[in-house]
Structure formats: structure tokens, C-alpha cells
Coordinates of C-alpha atoms in Angstrom, one line a residue:
M253 CA 6.1 -59.8 67.6
T254 CA 3.4 -62.7 68.3
T255 CA 0.1 -62.5 67.0
F256 CA -1.2 -62.0 70.6
Y257 CA 1.0 -59.0 71.1
M258 CA 0.4 -57.3 67.7
S259 CA -3.4 -57.7 68.3
L260 CA -2.8 -55.9 72.0
W261 CA -0.8 -53.2 70.2
L262 CA -3.1 -52.5 67.5
F263 CA -6.2 -52.4 70.0
F264 CA -4.6 -49.9 72.3
C265 CA -3.3 -47.7 69.6
Y266 CA -6.8 -47.7 67.5
A267 CA -8.9 -47.2 70.9
F268 CA -6.7 -44.4 71.7
L269 CA -6.8 -42.8 68.3
G270 CA -10.6 -43.6 68.1
W271 CA -10.9 -41.5 71.6
L272 CA -9.0 -38.7 70.3
G273 CA -10.8 -38.3 67.1
E274 CA -14.3 -38.3 68.9
T275 CA -13.4 -35.9 71.6
A276 CA -11.7 -33.7 69.2
L277 CA -15.0 -33.8 66.9
A278 CA -17.1 -33.3 69.9
A279 CA -15.0 -30.3 71.1
V280 CA -15.3 -28.6 67.8
R281 CA -19.3 -29.1 67.9
Q282 CA -19.8 -28.3 71.4
R283 CA -17.1 -25.8 71.8
R284 CA -16.0 -27.4 75.2
Y285 CA -14.1 -30.7 76.1
V286 CA -16.3 -33.8 76.1
D287 CA -15.0 -37.1 77.2
R288 CA -16.4 -39.2 74.6
S289 CA -15.4 -42.6 76.5
L290 CA -17.2 -44.9 78.7
L291 CA -14.2 -45.8 80.4
F292 CA -12.1 -43.6 82.8
G293 CA -9.1 -44.1 80.4
P294 CA -8.6 -42.2 76.8
L295 CA -10.0 -45.4 75.0
C296 CA -12.9 -46.0 72.8
V297 CA -13.2 -50.0 72.8
A298 CA -15.5 -49.8 69.6
Y299 CA -12.5 -48.4 67.5
G300 CA -9.9 -50.9 69.5
V301 CA -12.2 -53.7 68.1
A302 CA -12.9 -52.4 64.8
G303 CA -9.2 -51.5 63.9
P304 CA -7.6 -55.1 64.2
L305 CA -10.8 -57.0 63.0
I306 CA -10.7 -55.1 59.8
G307 CA -7.0 -55.2 59.5
A308 CA -6.9 -58.9 60.0
A309 CA -10.0 -59.9 58.4
L310 CA -9.7 -58.1 55.3
R311 CA -6.2 -58.1 54.3
D312 CA -6.8 -60.5 51.4
L313 CA -9.0 -57.7 49.8
A314 CA -6.2 -54.9 50.1
G315 CA -5.9 -55.1 46.3
S316 CA -9.6 -54.6 45.7
W317 CA -10.9 -51.3 46.7
F318 CA -14.5 -51.6 46.3
F319 CA -14.6 -54.8 48.4
L320 CA -12.5 -53.6 51.2
F321 CA -14.4 -50.4 51.3
L322 CA -17.8 -52.5 51.6
G323 CA -16.4 -55.1 53.9
S324 CA -14.9 -52.3 56.2
A325 CA -18.4 -50.4 56.0
I326 CA -20.3 -53.5 57.1
Y327 CA -18.0 -54.8 60.0
A328 CA -17.8 -51.5 61.5
S329 CA -21.4 -50.7 61.4
V330 CA -22.3 -53.9 63.0
I331 CA -20.0 -53.0 65.8
E332 CA -21.4 -49.5 65.9
W333 CA -24.9 -50.5 65.9
L334 CA -24.1 -53.1 69.0
A335 CA -22.5 -50.7 70.7
G336 CA -25.1 -48.3 70.3
H337 CA -27.8 -50.7 71.7
W338 CA -25.7 -52.1 74.3
L339 CA -24.9 -48.6 75.8
F340 CA -28.5 -47.6 75.8
K341 CA -29.4 -50.9 77.5
L342 CA -26.7 -50.1 80.4
T343 CA -27.3 -46.3 80.7
G344 CA -30.8 -45.7 79.3
T345 CA -29.6 -42.7 77.2
R346 CA -28.0 -42.4 73.5
W347 CA -24.4 -41.9 73.1
W348 CA -24.8 -40.8 69.2
D349 CA -28.2 -40.0 67.3
Y350 CA -28.3 -40.5 63.5
S351 CA -32.1 -40.5 63.4
G352 CA -32.0 -37.0 61.6
R353 CA -30.2 -38.2 58.9
R354 CA -31.5 -40.2 55.8
W355 CA -30.9 -44.0 55.6
N356 CA -30.5 -44.5 59.2
L357 CA -31.0 -47.7 61.2
D358 CA -32.3 -47.1 64.9
G359 CA -30.4 -44.0 64.8
Y360 CA -27.1 -45.7 65.6
V361 CA -25.8 -46.4 61.8
C362 CA -26.4 -44.3 58.9
A363 CA -25.5 -44.4 55.3
A364 CA -23.1 -41.4 55.8
S365 CA -21.5 -43.0 58.8
A366 CA -21.0 -46.3 57.1
A367 CA -19.3 -44.6 54.2
L368 CA -16.9 -42.9 56.8
W369 CA -16.2 -46.5 58.3
G370 CA -15.2 -47.9 54.9
V371 CA -12.9 -45.0 54.1
L372 CA -11.2 -45.6 57.5
G373 CA -11.2 -49.5 56.7
V374 CA -9.2 -48.7 53.5
V375 CA -6.8 -46.5 55.5
V376 CA -6.4 -49.2 58.2
V377 CA -5.8 -52.1 55.6
K378 CA -3.6 -50.1 53.0
W379 CA -1.4 -47.9 55.5
G380 CA -2.5 -47.9 59.1
N381 CA -1.5 -51.4 60.6
G382 CA 1.9 -51.3 58.6
L383 CA 2.8 -47.7 60.1
L384 CA 1.8 -48.8 63.6
L385 CA 3.5 -52.0 63.6
A386 CA 6.5 -50.1 62.4
L387 CA 6.2 -48.0 65.1
A388 CA 6.0 -51.0 67.6
G389 CA 9.2 -52.1 65.8
L390 CA 11.1 -49.5 67.1
I391 CA 10.4 -50.1 70.8
P392 CA 12.8 -53.0 72.5
P393 CA 10.6 -56.2 72.7
L394 CA 10.9 -56.7 76.5
V395 CA 9.9 -52.9 77.1
L396 CA 6.9 -53.3 74.7
H397 CA 5.7 -56.5 76.3
I398 CA 5.8 -55.0 79.8
L399 CA 4.2 -51.6 78.5
L400 CA 1.3 -54.0 76.9
W401 CA 0.8 -55.9 80.1
C402 CA 0.6 -52.8 82.2
L403 CA -1.9 -51.3 79.9
L404 CA -3.7 -54.4 80.0
A405 CA -4.0 -54.6 83.8
V406 CA -5.0 -51.0 84.0
F407 CA -7.6 -51.7 81.2
A408 CA -9.1 -54.7 83.2
L409 CA -9.5 -52.3 86.2
D410 CA -11.0 -49.6 84.4
C411 CA -13.7 -52.2 82.7
L412 CA -14.4 -53.6 86.2
A413 CA -14.9 -49.9 87.9
T414 CA -17.1 -48.8 84.9
A415 CA -19.0 -52.1 85.0
L416 CA -19.7 -51.6 88.8
T417 CA -20.6 -47.7 88.2
L418 CA -23.1 -48.8 85.3
A419 CA -24.6 -51.5 87.8
G420 CA -25.1 -48.9 90.4
T421 CA -22.7 -50.4 92.9
V422 CA -22.2 -46.8 94.4
H423 CA -25.4 -46.7 95.5
R424 CA -25.3 -49.8 97.5
L425 CA -22.0 -49.6 99.1
P426 CA -22.1 -49.2 103.0
Q427 CA -21.0 -46.0 104.2
V428 CA -17.8 -45.6 105.7
E429 CA -19.0 -44.4 109.0
E430 CA -20.6 -48.1 109.3
I431 CA -17.4 -50.0 109.1
G432 CA -15.2 -50.8 112.3
S433 CA -12.0 -51.9 110.6
R434 CA -9.9 -49.1 109.2
I435 CA -8.6 -51.4 106.3
E436 CA -11.9 -51.9 105.3
A437 CA -13.0 -48.3 105.6
L438 CA -10.2 -47.3 103.3
T439 CA -10.9 -50.0 101.0
V440 CA -14.7 -48.8 100.8
R441 CA -13.4 -45.0 100.5
L442 CA -11.2 -45.8 97.8
G443 CA -13.7 -47.7 95.7
L444 CA -16.4 -44.9 96.4
W445 CA -13.7 -42.4 95.2
V446 CA -13.1 -44.4 92.0
L447 CA -16.9 -45.3 91.4
R448 CA -18.1 -41.5 92.0
R449 CA -15.6 -40.2 89.9
T450 CA -16.7 -42.4 87.2
E451 CA -20.1 -41.8 87.5
G452 CA -19.5 -38.0 87.7
R453 CA -17.6 -38.0 84.5
I454 CA -20.4 -40.0 82.6
R455 CA -22.9 -37.6 83.7
K456 CA -21.1 -34.9 82.9
T457 CA -21.4 -35.8 79.3
Y458 CA -24.6 -37.7 79.6
P459 CA -27.0 -36.1 82.2
Q460 CA -29.9 -38.3 81.5
A461 CA -27.8 -41.7 82.3
D462 CA -29.1 -44.2 84.7
F463 CA -27.1 -46.0 87.3
E464 CA -30.0 -47.1 89.5
K465 CA -32.1 -49.3 86.9
K466 CA -34.4 -51.6 88.3
R467 CA -34.6 -55.0 86.4
E468 CA -38.1 -56.8 86.2
R469 CA -37.7 -60.5 87.0
S470 CA -39.8 -62.3 84.3
A471 CA -41.6 -65.5 85.1
V472 CA -41.1 -66.7 81.7
F473 CA -37.6 -68.6 81.2
A474 CA -35.5 -67.0 78.3
A475 CA -37.9 -64.1 78.1
G476 CA -37.1 -61.4 75.2
C477 CA -33.5 -61.9 73.1
G478 CA -31.3 -62.1 76.3
F479 CA -28.7 -64.6 77.1
Y480 CA -30.4 -67.8 77.6
K481 CA -32.5 -67.3 74.7
L482 CA -29.5 -66.7 72.5
F483 CA -27.7 -69.5 73.9
W484 CA -30.6 -72.0 73.2
L485 CA -30.7 -70.6 69.7
F486 CA -27.0 -71.3 69.1
F487 CA -27.4 -74.8 70.7
I488 CA -30.0 -75.9 68.4
G489 CA -28.6 -74.2 65.9
A490 CA -25.5 -75.7 65.9
F491 CA -27.0 -79.3 66.0
L492 CA -29.4 -78.6 63.2
G493 CA -26.7 -77.0 61.0
D494 CA -24.3 -80.1 61.5
I495 CA -27.3 -82.5 60.4
V496 CA -28.3 -80.0 57.5
E497 CA -24.8 -80.0 56.1
S498 CA -24.2 -83.8 56.6
L499 CA -27.7 -84.4 54.7
F500 CA -26.8 -81.9 51.9
V501 CA -23.1 -83.8 51.5
R502 CA -24.9 -87.0 51.5
A503 CA -27.3 -85.7 48.7
T504 CA -24.8 -83.8 46.4
A505 CA -21.7 -85.9 46.8
G506 CA -23.4 -89.3 48.0
V507 CA -21.1 -89.9 51.1
W508 CA -21.7 -89.4 54.5
Q509 CA -19.2 -86.8 56.0
S510 CA -18.9 -85.3 59.4
R511 CA -19.5 -81.6 59.4
S512 CA -18.9 -80.7 63.2
S513 CA -16.7 -78.0 64.3
L514 CA -16.0 -79.8 67.5
V515 CA -14.6 -83.3 68.6
W516 CA -17.2 -83.8 71.0
G517 CA -20.8 -84.3 69.6
D518 CA -22.1 -83.1 66.2
F519 CA -22.1 -79.3 66.6
S520 CA -21.3 -76.7 63.4
L521 CA -20.4 -73.7 65.4
V522 CA -20.5 -71.5 62.3
W523 CA -24.6 -72.4 62.1
G524 CA -24.9 -72.0 65.9
F525 CA -23.4 -68.6 66.3
A526 CA -25.0 -67.5 62.7
M527 CA -28.4 -68.5 64.2
A528 CA -27.8 -66.5 67.4
L529 CA -26.7 -63.6 65.5
A530 CA -29.2 -63.3 62.9
S531 CA -31.6 -63.3 65.9
L532 CA -29.8 -60.8 67.7
L533 CA -29.3 -58.3 64.9
L534 CA -32.8 -59.0 62.9
H535 CA -35.4 -60.2 65.2
R536 CA -36.5 -56.3 66.2
Y537 CA -36.9 -55.9 62.5
R538 CA -39.3 -58.6 61.9
E539 CA -42.0 -56.0 61.2
R540 CA -40.0 -54.9 58.2
S541 CA -40.2 -56.1 54.7
D542 CA -38.8 -59.5 53.3
S543 CA -36.6 -57.6 51.0
F544 CA -34.9 -55.7 53.9
L545 CA -34.4 -59.1 55.6
F546 CA -33.3 -60.5 52.5
W547 CA -30.4 -57.9 51.7
A548 CA -29.6 -57.5 55.5
G549 CA -29.1 -61.4 55.6
T550 CA -27.0 -61.3 52.3
L551 CA -24.7 -58.8 53.4
L552 CA -24.2 -59.8 57.0
G553 CA -24.3 -63.6 56.2
G554 CA -21.5 -63.1 53.6
A555 CA -19.5 -60.9 55.8
Y556 CA -20.1 -63.4 58.4
E557 CA -18.7 -66.5 56.8
Y558 CA -15.8 -64.6 55.3
L559 CA -14.6 -63.5 58.9
C560 CA -15.2 -67.1 60.0
S561 CA -13.0 -68.6 57.4
V562 CA -10.1 -66.1 57.8
F563 CA -10.3 -66.6 61.6
T564 CA -10.0 -70.6 61.2
E565 CA -7.0 -69.9 59.0
L566 CA -5.0 -67.4 61.0
V567 CA -5.8 -69.3 64.3
F568 CA -5.6 -72.8 63.2
G569 CA -4.0 -72.6 59.9
V570 CA -6.8 -74.8 58.2
V571 CA -9.3 -73.8 55.6
F572 CA -12.5 -75.7 55.9
W573 CA -14.1 -74.4 52.9
D574 CA -13.1 -73.0 49.7
Y575 CA -15.3 -71.9 47.0
S576 CA -12.5 -70.9 44.4
H577 CA -14.2 -73.1 42.0
I578 CA -17.5 -71.3 42.0
P579 CA -18.2 -68.2 39.8
F580 CA -18.3 -64.4 41.8
N581 CA -16.1 -65.9 44.7
L582 CA -14.1 -63.7 47.0
A583 CA -10.8 -64.9 48.0
G584 CA -12.4 -68.4 48.0
R585 CA -14.1 -67.7 51.3
V586 CA -17.7 -66.4 50.1
N587 CA -19.3 -66.4 46.8
L588 CA -22.5 -64.7 45.4
L589 CA -24.8 -67.7 45.4
Y590 CA -24.4 -68.7 48.8
C591 CA -24.5 -65.2 50.1
F592 CA -28.1 -65.4 48.4
F593 CA -28.9 -68.4 50.3
W594 CA -28.2 -66.5 53.7
G595 CA -30.5 -63.8 52.7
I596 CA -33.1 -66.5 51.8
A597 CA -32.1 -68.3 54.9
A598 CA -32.7 -64.7 57.1
V599 CA -35.9 -64.2 55.8
A600 CA -37.1 -68.0 56.8
W601 CA -35.5 -67.6 60.1
I602 CA -37.3 -64.4 61.0
R603 CA -40.7 -65.0 59.4
V604 CA -41.0 -69.0 60.2
V605 CA -38.3 -70.6 62.4
Y606 CA -37.5 -67.8 65.0
P607 CA -41.1 -67.2 66.3
R608 CA -41.7 -70.9 66.7
L609 CA -38.5 -71.9 68.3
S610 CA -38.6 -69.0 70.5
G611 CA -41.9 -70.1 71.9
L612 CA -40.8 -73.5 72.7
I613 CA -37.7 -72.3 74.3
E614 CA -39.6 -70.1 76.6
R615 CA -41.7 -73.1 77.6
I616 CA -38.9 -74.7 79.3
P617 CA -39.5 -74.6 83.0
R618 CA -37.5 -71.9 84.6
K619 CA -36.3 -73.8 87.6
W620 CA -34.5 -76.4 84.8
G621 CA -33.8 -73.9 82.2
R622 CA -31.2 -71.9 84.1
P623 CA -28.8 -74.9 85.6
L624 CA -29.2 -76.8 82.4
T625 CA -27.9 -73.9 80.4
W626 CA -25.2 -73.3 82.4
A627 CA -24.2 -76.9 82.4
L628 CA -24.4 -77.0 78.8
T629 CA -22.4 -73.8 78.7
V630 CA -19.5 -75.6 80.6
F631 CA -19.5 -78.7 78.4
L632 CA -19.5 -76.7 74.8
A633 CA -16.8 -74.4 76.5
A634 CA -14.8 -77.4 77.4
D635 CA -15.4 -78.9 73.8
M636 CA -14.0 -75.8 72.1
V637 CA -10.9 -75.6 74.2
V638 CA -10.1 -79.5 73.6
S639 CA -11.0 -78.9 69.9
A640 CA -8.9 -75.9 69.5
A641 CA -5.9 -77.6 71.4
A642 CA -6.2 -80.8 69.1
L643 CA -6.1 -78.5 66.2
G644 CA -3.3 -76.4 67.3
R645 CA -1.5 -79.8 68.1
M646 CA -1.9 -80.9 64.5
E647 CA -0.4 -78.2 63.0
Q648 CA 2.4 -78.5 65.3
R649 CA 2.5 -82.3 64.4
G650 CA 2.6 -81.0 60.8
Q651 CA 5.7 -79.1 61.5
G652 CA 7.6 -81.9 63.2
V653 CA 7.5 -80.6 66.7
P654 CA 7.2 -83.6 69.1
P655 CA 4.9 -83.5 72.5
Q656 CA 6.2 -81.1 75.2
N657 CA 4.2 -82.3 78.1
V658 CA 1.4 -84.6 79.3
V659 CA -1.4 -82.7 77.7
E660 CA 0.1 -82.8 74.0
E661 CA 0.8 -86.6 74.6
Y662 CA -2.8 -87.1 75.7
L663 CA -3.8 -85.1 72.4
D664 CA -1.8 -87.2 70.0
E665 CA -3.0 -90.4 71.8
H666 CA -6.9 -89.6 71.5
Y667 CA -6.8 -86.9 68.5
G668 CA -4.1 -87.8 66.2
D669 CA -4.2 -86.7 62.3
E670 CA -6.4 -89.9 61.5
R671 CA -9.0 -89.1 64.0
L672 CA -9.3 -85.2 63.2
N673 CA -9.3 -86.1 59.3
E674 CA -12.5 -88.2 60.0
I675 CA -14.1 -85.1 62.2
Y676 CA -12.9 -82.4 59.6
P677 CA -12.4 -84.2 56.5
A678 CA -12.9 -80.9 54.6
A679 CA -10.3 -79.2 56.0
V680 CA -7.2 -78.2 54.1
K681 CA -3.9 -77.1 56.0
T682 CA -2.4 -73.8 54.8
E683 CA 0.9 -72.0 55.4

């Protein structure tokens, strides 16, 4: 199978197994059937994301039980934390609560659940992925591909129906009696049936769920820590990160060197996403101690840098940094010293930089802020697509594959190896 089909297969397998485990555990505790899925189908998306992510990101650590356990606990706990807060924001109710357990964080993660995630991650990397992929190998490729595309289509429709339900759409649709056309009436009737079934299923498990939430419109641009604030933190962080890295290389190596992640402009995606994620995950803990922020930044920053290294190698066949020569490194992707730098950066960011930068962003006039944000979003999305295509084409050229169409000819002409070596001087091709 290709990487796409492997990932899709593992996503559905782990999502179903997660739903099965959660539903069985809830049935034992409550002595009745409880559907633990947000979706209509038997899937828990958090497990579907965590399983393939841990399997791909930590496969290099299969020989180290401790770091495999620790990495699995960190990645899965972050996913669980995000899912818990996201579900609360959507439905106004907690879908699980660890507040009564020791060493919990917001009641969404705790030491016990993190330890369980660590054990499950070891199982996934050591045996789970191999077993599931072997099972997929028993299915004829054509049948498997058709099955996965069908599951993907049903999953997309399920997500759409659930999103509309959570948005309270069922309470805003017109009554069937008010519609003259039979076809339109049938469509609305079918839509109402799906949305009411979805809402009823969720309410049965979580009676306090709110599907008619009213959002207050703020007069301040990018108030709180929503999409607009996070985008500008990402944009500013990506630009400043590139500048800081360039100055650091100049000071340590004596040369000016591009540290950009993109072919258009000076933007370091690693720094941009790091600043946005640090704000999303840590801004609510700004009243906690410096030691808490330091260790949170150390663990999360190290896990984030490791994941970025794995992602670029798997997707583009390129390694942008290698710490194998630095003591206490992990597979050359992260090292202890730089993890401590992430911890220090987290404290400085939350204590000093974020409050001031957040205030400056909120001063942007609302009438200019939103259209400018979307214009920059489109630009950066196009920049990422072209950069990814250029890197992918560079890998093909390295394998002696000639251009197959006009797009690849354009990439060869404008983003040949010489040009990309100028943009990515530290990149090293891998097998």
C-alpha cells in the first residue's frame, strides 16, 4: 500500500478500536450501552489520529522502551487535552472528567491516563501497526481501495451532519409544511431526520449538551485566543523565527544562510507553528509558576521538534537538521540542550512576549484585520503548496524521473536543485 492508503487504513482501524474500547468501558461502569462517539458511526476520531501519528512519529524509538513510552504519553495526552477542550467548546459539557484524580490538568488529562496512553503507544509501535497492516495485506488491493474510499465518503458525511447538529442547524431549518416543492420538502425532511437522530444520540449520553449556543460578537479584532489571534501569532512567529535563526547562524558559523521553510518569503514554519501552538496550549496557564511553564515547554517543544523532523523526512525525504553530533540527542532529531531552550522560550513567550504581541494584534482595526488575515491565509497556503511540490519534484529528480507535465516542467525551470539548495542549504536528502 502507499502511505496514503496505509494511513487511512490505520485511522479507521484505530478509530473503531478506540470506540469499541470506550463504549465497552462505559457499559461496564454504567451497566448500560453508552455510545461514546461524537459521530453517528462507531468511530472515536482521537484514537484514529493518535494511533497512526504515534506509529509514524516514534517508529525510530522502537528499540527504546522508555522514550517510546514517554513520547506516546506526550503525543496522546496533547490530543486528549485538545479534544476535551474542543468538545466542551462545541457542546458546553465535559465528555470525560479526571478532576478527582491526582496530577490532572483541567480534568482532561492526568498522570494515570498519560501512563495508559504510553502503554498503548508501545503496543501500537511494537505490534499493533504490523498486525493491522498484515491484516490489510490479506485484502485484494482493489477491494481495499474501494472500501477505504467508501468509508472516507461516509465519514465525511458523518462529520458534516455532526457539525451541522452542533451548530444548531436543526433548530433553524424551515418547517416542511412551509416548503412548496416536493423535492425540497423531501430534502429538508431527510436532513431533519439525520440531524435529530444525531442530536438525540448525543443528548442521550450527555443531557447537558447545548446545541443552541449564542456567540457574542466582540468589537475587538482577534479577541481571546481564536483563529485570528493564532494566525497572526503564527505569521509573526514564522517571520521572526527565520530572522532569529539567520542571525544565529551568522553569529556561530560566520555565514548568511537562508532558514526559510517556503520558497516565497522568509518564513520558518517550525517557528510559526511553535508560537501558535505554545499560545494555544499554554496561555491559559499564564498564572502558573515559571517551573510549570518551563517543564511544559521542554516536553512539548521537544516532542514538537521531533515530530517536525519525522514529518519532513517521511513526506519530502529531506532532513533539515541533525543533532547526532550533540550529546544526549534522540535519533538526531532533538537533544536535551535544545529541549531546555524550548522550556526557556516558553517562559519568555508566555510571561513577556505573548501579552504584548496579543495586545498589538487586537489593536488592528476590525474592518482591515479580517480581510487581510484571509488574504495572507490564501498566500501562505499557496506558498506551502508550491514549496511542497518543489521539494517533491526535487526528490523525483534525484531518482532520475523526468517531468511528466507542464507543472513539473515549471518546477524544474524555476525551482531546480541549485535554487532549492539556496533556499534550503541545511537540507540533507535521505533514502
